[in-house]
XYZ file of C-alpha atoms in Angstrom:
571
model
C -2.244 5.523 20.430
C -2.008 8.846 18.008
C -3.925 11.338 18.608
C -3.479 13.793 16.466
C -4.450 11.402 13.536
C -7.355 10.402 15.715
C -8.262 14.122 16.012
C -7.951 14.766 12.392
C -9.522 11.864 10.874
C -12.873 12.692 12.655
C -12.014 16.748 11.967
C -11.589 16.490 8.795
C -15.104 14.574 8.431
C -17.256 16.929 9.818
C -15.131 20.202 7.412
C -16.058 17.394 4.274
C -19.905 17.785 5.889
C -19.612 21.807 6.017
C -18.511 21.503 1.789
C -15.250 22.529 2.977
C -12.946 20.896 0.025
C -11.021 16.990 0.509
C -8.097 18.570 0.625
C -8.160 20.385 3.635
C -5.955 20.325 6.605
C -6.972 21.086 9.752
C -4.297 21.677 11.290
C -3.650 20.441 14.724
C -0.748 21.621 16.601
C 0.340 19.783 20.620
C -0.837 22.848 22.436
C 2.534 23.810 24.977
C 1.575 27.693 25.965
C -1.563 27.161 27.895
C -2.156 23.602 29.815
C -5.297 23.546 30.135
C -5.419 23.412 26.258
C -5.085 19.822 24.840
C -4.168 20.941 21.206
C -5.594 23.172 18.661
C -6.383 23.788 15.323
C -4.985 26.598 13.236
C -5.424 25.339 9.528
C -8.999 27.373 9.373
C -7.048 30.456 9.222
C -5.272 29.265 5.816
C -8.587 29.476 3.872
C -9.371 32.015 1.658
C -11.432 34.421 3.242
C -14.946 34.919 2.116
C -17.032 36.950 4.013
C -16.282 39.316 7.559
C -15.503 37.232 10.297
C -15.715 33.684 8.071
C -13.101 31.654 10.113
C -14.338 32.750 13.521
C -18.249 30.948 12.020
C -16.705 28.815 10.428
C -14.729 27.586 13.726
C -17.853 27.380 15.463
C -19.919 24.800 13.061
C -16.990 22.620 13.166
C -17.378 22.840 17.046
C -20.697 23.244 16.934
C -20.810 18.928 15.767
C -17.196 18.275 17.982
C -19.265 18.986 21.038
C -21.313 16.006 19.756
C -18.487 13.558 20.615
C -17.637 12.886 24.152
C -14.345 12.919 23.886
C -14.531 16.358 23.921
C -13.691 17.302 27.907
C -14.440 21.537 26.228
C -13.805 22.795 23.355
C -13.211 26.652 22.934
C -12.996 29.196 19.819
C -10.276 31.898 20.113
C -10.089 34.294 16.934
C -9.587 35.021 14.232
C -10.466 31.515 13.550
C -8.614 28.708 16.030
C -10.346 25.885 17.921
C -9.040 24.560 21.483
C -9.987 21.012 22.328
C -9.193 19.872 26.074
C -9.901 16.188 25.436
C -11.588 13.983 28.377
C -9.578 12.444 31.241
C -12.032 9.356 30.940
C -11.600 8.492 27.542
C -7.706 9.802 27.971
C -6.914 6.793 30.824
C -9.505 4.368 28.360
C -6.359 4.490 25.498
C -3.457 4.721 27.966
C -4.759 1.351 29.650
C -5.364 -0.043 26.041
C -1.383 0.799 25.290
C -0.199 -0.339 29.180
C -2.363 -3.691 27.960
C -1.417 -4.354 24.174
C 1.755 -5.612 22.992
C 2.845 -3.897 20.892
C 1.443 -0.848 22.431
C -1.610 -0.447 20.520
C -0.055 0.872 17.268
C -2.332 1.170 14.038
C -0.113 -0.793 11.444
C -0.917 -0.245 7.472
C -0.072 -2.623 4.980
C 3.117 -3.861 5.466
C 6.097 -2.833 1.579
C 8.295 -4.408 0.586
C 11.616 -2.128 1.757
C 14.910 -1.821 0.475
C 17.327 -0.170 2.697
C 20.595 0.446 0.874
C 23.538 1.394 4.423
C 26.710 1.108 5.626
C 28.425 -0.074 1.910
C 31.747 0.325 2.977
C 34.858 -0.510 0.164
C 36.509 -3.982 0.757
C 40.660 -3.909 1.384
C 40.195 -1.053 3.672
C 39.205 -0.940 7.312
C 35.507 1.414 8.272
C 35.999 5.139 9.326
C 34.302 7.434 11.147
C 32.803 8.327 7.781
C 31.070 4.785 7.431
C 29.296 5.783 11.084
C 26.110 7.561 10.191
C 24.646 5.605 7.176
C 25.612 2.596 8.949
C 23.229 3.880 12.051
C 21.164 5.689 9.930
C 20.111 3.163 8.047
C 20.245 0.624 10.825
C 17.603 2.879 12.539
C 15.422 2.905 9.723
C 15.530 -0.557 9.320
C 14.284 -2.101 12.679
C 10.931 0.455 12.943
C 10.284 -0.673 9.826
C 10.656 -3.462 10.398
C 8.896 -3.499 14.014
C 5.811 -1.778 11.990
C 5.482 -4.564 9.739
C 7.519 -4.248 6.503
C 9.094 -6.583 4.853
C 12.097 -4.827 4.641
C 15.365 -5.925 3.058
C 19.099 -4.666 4.109
C 21.801 -4.680 1.327
C 25.144 -3.862 2.360
C 25.826 -2.700 -0.952
C 29.975 -3.023 -0.165
C 32.316 -2.015 -2.500
C 33.740 -5.620 -3.819
C 34.584 -4.721 -7.370
C 36.588 -2.091 -9.913
C 39.318 -0.692 -9.877
C 40.903 -0.882 -6.601
C 41.009 -4.754 -6.915
C 42.894 -3.863 -9.843
C 45.656 -1.967 -8.217
C 45.987 -4.682 -5.348
C 46.195 -7.904 -7.556
C 48.480 -6.287 -9.502
C 50.712 -5.472 -6.083
C 50.335 -8.666 -5.189
C 51.039 -10.525 -7.585
C 54.946 -7.743 -7.931
C 55.340 -9.246 -4.182
C 57.679 -12.175 -3.497
C 55.204 -14.166 -1.681
C 51.435 -13.361 -1.502
C 50.186 -12.916 1.468
C 47.194 -11.386 2.758
C 47.603 -10.617 6.459
C 47.554 -6.502 6.166
C 45.580 -5.876 3.420
C 45.538 -1.774 3.880
C 49.087 -1.279 3.758
C 49.156 -3.702 0.772
C 46.642 -0.899 -0.634
C 48.707 1.680 0.342
C 51.613 0.104 -1.595
C 49.372 0.024 -4.604
C 47.852 3.295 -4.565
C 50.735 4.924 -4.555
C 52.563 2.938 -7.419
C 48.783 3.607 -9.852
C 49.426 6.769 -8.894
C 52.901 7.241 -10.336
C 54.548 4.377 -12.491
C 52.527 4.282 -15.922
C 53.850 0.265 -15.678
C 51.474 -0.084 -13.214
C 48.724 1.812 -14.042
C 48.460 -0.122 -17.335
C 48.944 -3.442 -15.795
C 46.025 -2.604 -13.417
C 43.669 -2.153 -15.831
C 44.423 -5.052 -17.342
C 43.652 -6.572 -14.134
C 40.542 -4.853 -13.423
C 39.157 -6.984 -16.954
C 40.751 -10.130 -16.003
C 38.666 -9.867 -12.992
C 35.824 -9.053 -14.930
C 36.263 -12.113 -17.288
C 36.555 -14.284 -14.388
C 40.633 -15.113 -14.363
C 41.260 -17.857 -12.054
C 43.823 -16.455 -10.101
C 42.902 -12.508 -10.132
C 39.324 -14.403 -8.679
C 41.672 -16.171 -6.272
C 43.264 -13.502 -4.908
C 39.906 -11.274 -4.592
C 37.999 -13.373 -3.009
C 40.242 -13.999 -0.167
C 40.588 -10.018 0.062
C 36.661 -9.790 0.457
C 36.390 -12.617 3.136
C 39.370 -11.388 5.308
C 37.512 -8.183 4.549
C 33.980 -8.750 5.594
C 35.548 -10.256 8.563
C 37.337 -7.367 9.956
C 33.591 -5.030 9.423
C 31.645 -7.501 10.979
C 33.522 -6.806 14.587
C 32.092 -3.789 13.613
C 29.042 -4.010 13.451
C 28.578 -6.354 16.482
C 30.679 -3.790 18.583
C 28.634 -0.935 17.009
C 24.761 -3.277 17.733
C 23.858 -3.198 14.603
C 21.492 -5.496 12.987
C 23.564 -6.225 9.042
C 24.798 -9.535 9.168
C 26.708 -11.474 6.162
C 23.237 -12.740 4.574
C 22.864 -8.656 3.625
C 25.929 -8.381 1.977
C 25.064 -7.620 -1.900
C 28.458 -5.726 -3.100
C 28.895 -4.196 -6.135
C 30.647 -8.022 -8.159
C 26.708 -9.099 -8.047
C 25.490 -7.432 -10.167
C 28.718 -8.209 -12.965
C 26.673 -10.825 -15.188
C 24.074 -8.143 -15.647
C 26.252 -5.379 -17.100
C 26.784 -6.438 -20.649
C 23.412 -7.244 -20.780
C 22.578 -3.362 -19.291
C 25.432 -1.805 -21.895
C 23.086 -3.539 -24.953
C 19.109 -3.294 -23.956
C 20.406 0.833 -22.903
C 21.927 0.908 -27.071
C 19.159 -1.381 -28.470
C 16.883 1.687 -26.628
C 18.895 4.087 -27.629
C 20.020 5.365 -24.356
C 23.325 4.679 -24.865
C 25.738 5.567 -27.350
C 29.412 4.889 -28.675
C 31.168 7.806 -28.960
C 34.829 7.604 -29.336
C 35.050 4.221 -28.265
C 33.259 4.530 -24.945
C 30.014 3.954 -24.486
C 27.584 7.405 -22.889
C 24.769 8.496 -22.426
C 23.086 11.269 -22.497
C 21.086 13.442 -20.046
C 19.086 16.658 -20.322
C 18.229 17.603 -16.530
C 22.475 17.568 -16.023
C 25.056 20.087 -17.625
C 27.735 19.903 -18.096
C 31.134 22.968 -17.565
C 29.988 24.081 -21.382
C 26.390 24.227 -20.511
C 25.633 20.729 -22.551
C 24.286 18.194 -21.915
C 26.511 15.977 -19.296
C 27.381 12.734 -20.779
C 27.869 9.861 -18.094
C 30.050 6.962 -19.546
C 28.907 3.909 -18.398
C 31.999 1.593 -20.367
C 35.504 2.216 -21.059
C 37.277 1.575 -24.178
C 38.912 -1.293 -22.646
C 35.895 -3.004 -21.886
C 35.556 -2.353 -17.776
C 32.926 -1.085 -16.820
C 32.176 1.545 -14.518
C 30.478 1.762 -10.550
C 27.555 3.662 -12.325
C 27.096 0.630 -14.433
C 26.738 -1.182 -11.621
C 24.815 0.588 -9.594
C 22.058 0.910 -12.891
C 22.033 -3.292 -12.651
C 21.492 -3.220 -9.100
C 18.610 -0.879 -9.485
C 17.305 -2.649 -12.051
C 17.767 -6.123 -9.988
C 15.876 -4.633 -7.097
C 12.848 -3.589 -8.606
C 12.637 -6.289 -11.451
C 13.588 -8.991 -9.247
C 12.988 -8.773 -4.988
C 10.224 -6.339 -6.792
C 10.568 -3.703 -4.133
C 8.104 -1.198 -3.184
C 9.928 1.518 -1.499
C 14.217 1.938 -2.271
C 15.814 3.978 0.512
C 19.607 5.044 -0.161
C 21.179 5.757 2.758
C 24.375 7.728 0.967
C 25.807 11.618 2.153
C 24.980 14.453 -0.079
C 28.314 14.808 -1.921
C 27.034 11.422 -4.075
C 23.023 13.182 -4.346
C 24.256 13.819 -8.551
C 25.144 10.160 -8.705
C 22.604 8.945 -7.514
C 19.360 10.764 -9.714
C 21.629 10.114 -12.752
C 20.971 6.250 -12.358
C 18.011 6.666 -11.619
C 17.055 9.152 -14.176
C 19.175 6.600 -16.949
C 17.090 3.900 -14.622
C 13.880 5.528 -15.272
C 14.338 5.855 -19.408
C 15.426 1.963 -19.413
C 12.170 1.567 -18.009
C 13.883 -0.566 -14.855
C 10.893 0.584 -12.621
C 7.487 2.321 -12.386
C 6.063 5.349 -11.119
C 4.832 3.250 -8.483
C 7.994 2.372 -6.434
C 9.067 5.248 -4.442
C 13.231 6.132 -4.480
C 14.266 7.475 -1.617
C 18.010 10.180 -1.211
C 18.490 9.866 2.826
C 21.287 11.812 2.595
C 23.135 13.214 5.756
C 25.861 15.714 6.813
C 29.378 15.006 8.007
C 31.282 14.569 11.379
C 33.479 17.741 11.691
C 35.805 18.546 14.656
C 35.615 21.693 16.634
C 37.921 23.512 14.024
C 35.106 22.817 11.746
C 36.499 20.491 9.464
C 36.685 16.772 8.453
C 37.146 14.660 10.940
C 40.646 12.957 10.842
C 43.563 11.922 13.005
C 46.311 14.747 13.444
C 48.321 13.529 10.980
C 45.617 13.901 8.444
C 44.185 10.373 7.904
C 41.049 9.342 8.566
C 39.769 7.510 11.739
C 39.513 3.924 11.934
C 36.134 3.307 13.148
C 36.840 0.505 15.147
C 39.638 2.064 16.781
C 36.974 5.807 17.752
C 34.472 3.012 19.274
C 37.124 1.191 21.440
C 38.295 4.904 22.479
C 34.202 6.153 23.398
C 34.318 2.746 25.642
C 37.555 3.715 27.416
C 36.553 7.463 28.143
C 33.314 6.030 29.935
C 35.146 3.429 31.836
C 37.245 6.026 33.350
C 34.357 8.085 34.180
C 31.994 5.337 36.469
C 35.793 4.430 37.689
C 35.805 7.975 39.345
C 32.174 7.432 39.911
C 32.133 4.018 41.756
C 35.330 2.770 42.818
C 33.802 -0.438 44.074
C 32.700 -1.777 40.668
C 33.452 -5.395 39.479
C 35.800 -5.817 36.104
C 33.225 -7.566 34.055
C 30.533 -5.366 35.701
C 32.483 -2.526 34.601
C 33.745 -4.068 30.700
C 29.781 -4.112 30.367
C 28.394 -1.260 31.346
C 31.145 0.882 29.513
C 30.193 -0.791 26.812
C 26.557 0.169 26.647
C 27.105 3.261 27.438
C 30.196 4.470 25.212
C 28.888 2.990 21.971
C 25.111 4.474 23.393
C 26.937 8.185 23.858
C 28.465 8.094 19.475
C 25.738 6.716 18.988
C 22.807 9.074 20.582
C 24.839 12.153 19.660
C 24.699 11.335 16.334
C 21.431 10.871 15.465
C 20.003 12.911 17.933
C 22.039 15.161 14.637
C 19.475 16.935 12.053
C 20.271 14.200 9.075
C 21.254 16.136 6.779
C 23.567 18.535 8.482
C 27.400 18.320 8.976
C 28.024 18.159 13.174
C 31.380 18.713 15.265
C 32.264 15.909 17.769
C 32.166 16.524 20.908
C 33.306 13.575 23.475
C 31.884 15.420 26.628
C 29.182 16.579 25.730
C 28.824 12.896 24.390
C 29.485 11.423 27.391
C 28.016 13.673 29.756
C 25.002 12.919 31.974
C 22.847 16.643 31.582
C 20.693 17.794 28.327
C 20.117 15.180 25.696
C 22.779 12.116 25.304
C 22.585 9.194 25.446
C 24.001 8.991 29.657
C 20.740 10.964 30.521
C 18.327 8.785 29.091
C 19.852 5.043 30.256
C 20.551 6.969 33.753
C 16.506 8.056 33.865
C 15.364 4.790 32.172
C 17.910 3.109 35.782
C 15.747 5.808 37.613
C 12.759 4.720 36.420
C 13.216 0.204 36.759
C 14.449 1.126 40.584
C 10.765 2.438 41.366
C 9.406 -0.668 39.728
C 11.866 -3.498 40.638
C 10.134 -1.892 44.914
C 6.950 -2.901 43.968
C 7.793 -6.122 42.195
C 3.875 -7.467 43.239
C 1.442 -4.801 43.648
C 1.400 -3.571 39.727
C 0.586 -7.261 38.466
C -2.799 -6.333 40.180
C -5.478 -5.598 37.118
C -8.079 -4.144 39.570
C -6.887 -0.895 39.368
C -5.182 1.029 35.968
C -4.005 4.068 34.919
C -5.438 7.014 36.159
C -5.457 10.596 36.302
C -4.597 13.119 39.480
C -2.632 15.827 39.077
C -1.759 17.356 35.188
C 1.936 15.539 35.511
C 0.050 13.055 35.057
C -1.840 13.676 32.341
C 1.389 15.988 30.695
C 3.199 12.356 30.730
C 0.377 10.410 29.507
C 0.723 12.805 26.157
C 3.884 12.334 26.045
C 3.791 8.895 25.645
C 0.957 9.516 23.784
C 3.576 11.041 20.941
C 5.254 7.115 20.557
C 3.005 6.725 17.640
C 3.375 9.894 16.419
C 7.405 9.388 16.380
C 7.074 6.287 14.950
C 5.241 7.465 11.640
C 7.160 10.147 10.992
C 10.414 8.407 11.722
C 9.173 5.440 8.920
C 8.368 8.793 6.341
C 11.609 10.456 6.322
C 14.470 8.253 7.971
C 14.740 11.252 10.873
C 15.827 9.618 13.995
C 16.998 13.214 16.259
C 12.856 13.243 16.014
C 13.043 10.316 18.780
C 16.139 11.942 20.152
C 14.150 14.192 21.287
C 11.541 12.610 22.027
C 13.126 10.781 24.654
C 15.078 13.967 26.119
C 10.946 15.607 26.419
C 9.268 11.792 27.858
C 12.425 11.531 29.949
C 11.780 14.910 31.262
C 8.224 14.859 32.060
C 8.374 11.723 34.298
C 10.738 13.755 36.100
C 8.375 16.424 36.524
C 5.719 13.222 37.717
C 8.194 11.470 40.157
C 9.519 14.842 41.954
C 5.568 16.284 42.176
C 3.723 12.326 42.247
C 3.815 10.749 44.960
C 4.219 7.506 43.695
C 6.010 4.565 46.557
C 4.545 6.881 49.555
C 1.158 6.972 47.498
C -1.513 6.771 51.151
C -4.143 5.327 48.649
C -3.586 1.334 47.010
C -5.068 2.650 43.556
C -3.265 5.324 42.928
C -0.033 3.924 44.239
C -0.574 1.276 41.861
C -1.957 4.086 38.613
C 1.465 5.800 38.641
C 3.702 2.192 38.946
C 2.141 1.216 35.885
C 2.263 4.790 34.316
C 6.204 4.174 35.158
C 6.131 0.510 34.010
C 4.794 1.774 30.402
C 6.673 4.875 29.651
C 10.523 2.186 30.954
C 8.628 0.466 28.265
C 8.959 2.718 25.372
C 12.691 4.512 26.241
C 13.278 0.674 26.469
C 11.613 0.198 22.559
C 12.597 4.110 21.668
C 16.700 3.040 22.767
C 15.999 -0.406 20.926
C 15.661 1.289 17.630
C 17.897 3.807 18.042
C 20.967 0.838 18.485
C 21.607 1.679 21.642
C 21.375 -0.797 24.971
C 19.752 0.259 28.615
C 22.275 -0.351 32.048
C 21.254 -1.611 34.783
C 23.710 0.959 37.116
C 26.235 3.946 36.015
């Protein structure tokens, strides 16, 4: 239950009744400082002062109407105009029991929307590297949460399967004595060097790009082979990472090729694009070049080749006009901000989307080495994502072996995989999305602090309590009740689950879910240390506490699922 939202709605009704403006925000915050106060209303003091003691008197008026409701145990006012709320324990227990028996934790669902999430989107012909980690797991977390909330989620893996790199690869493969697709990345590196240093190779590459766009048979054959092989490799990474992207979610750059001539024609017709020195350019007022003049964005080259910008405009048009999206979320790093804004600007001018459609850039920072430079190998090469994941599993395996030498190989393999992959993902997702962070094996694999192993261990401990009482908790005669302040604190932490879910629905900030998991696990530890569960003398207390443990374990498991992290049976 989202208590803050519930209270806000009730209090706003009272405020409007008292003549306050409809846009007034009461601002309800959870009280952490005082144990006997649950929430505090502190938005009143932000109102413009009219008379002496205005805020205090207004708080008294609001509290008068609040006291008519049975959901409050106590309401007090403190100067200059704060309202302190202590909720009624019976009301709290009714709601926590409703949450316990409900299918989806009694969470309120809004009207479903069609939401497109653009994430991962690696370039074909190159192995996925560490730079693809953030987009992939951030986007996947958002996709899981939005789907849980009943939205129609369309995942889009906008792979780079078109453009200049294929012109390079096709040119290089045509030069080889025998066309082989075994080591595409090696061929790519070779072609890149030739493209940079060899003028003849450069010209042939440009011609092959145009040929590919015009569906030349040989070019298309080579292209298809490269794409198929690369997708197969990427899918292995997705499987290991436990992300929900599948083959059906792929809609690469090549898909929009049929739309590109029409986009050029339409933009010229609408006088958005103009011919300039053989190219087609869109000039944008909102973007300035180095001379301070309107920036020109090229959408077609002299040789007739289209650019990424053209493809991305077509992509946006398709998502809005054909897929009928209500909201489009892009998980692209901070460096692509200008590119994305230019696409939106051009598409807006062309009326390819309406104001009702929400376009969001959920940008993210970089993964850094301990020296605060981009995370790379000692040689300065990009780190292959599959190698990073394998290293995480190996490190987890070593840690488990030290603690449990008798563990069986098959069991070790599964547990080490879930801990190693979980540690990498959680460490990333626990960081603020927009900021860079330093990659640290020791911190992410630690059993202490806000880490996946700590949360996974907390889950194991709760499950061990439940397993010892497999029959008793099924008794519906006794419900969850509050006997101590530790139970009350744990229940309020459980209630925050819905608040966090809805924040992530809007903002796509999974670090808040990681913080929530850490807080919830900590609250359960205090409850476990101070409240007798297994040895509770009275049956109704024992059942209440076991049920509270069950609900906590379910929420931890669900949160880990949203993050794409699996639980483990032992560590």
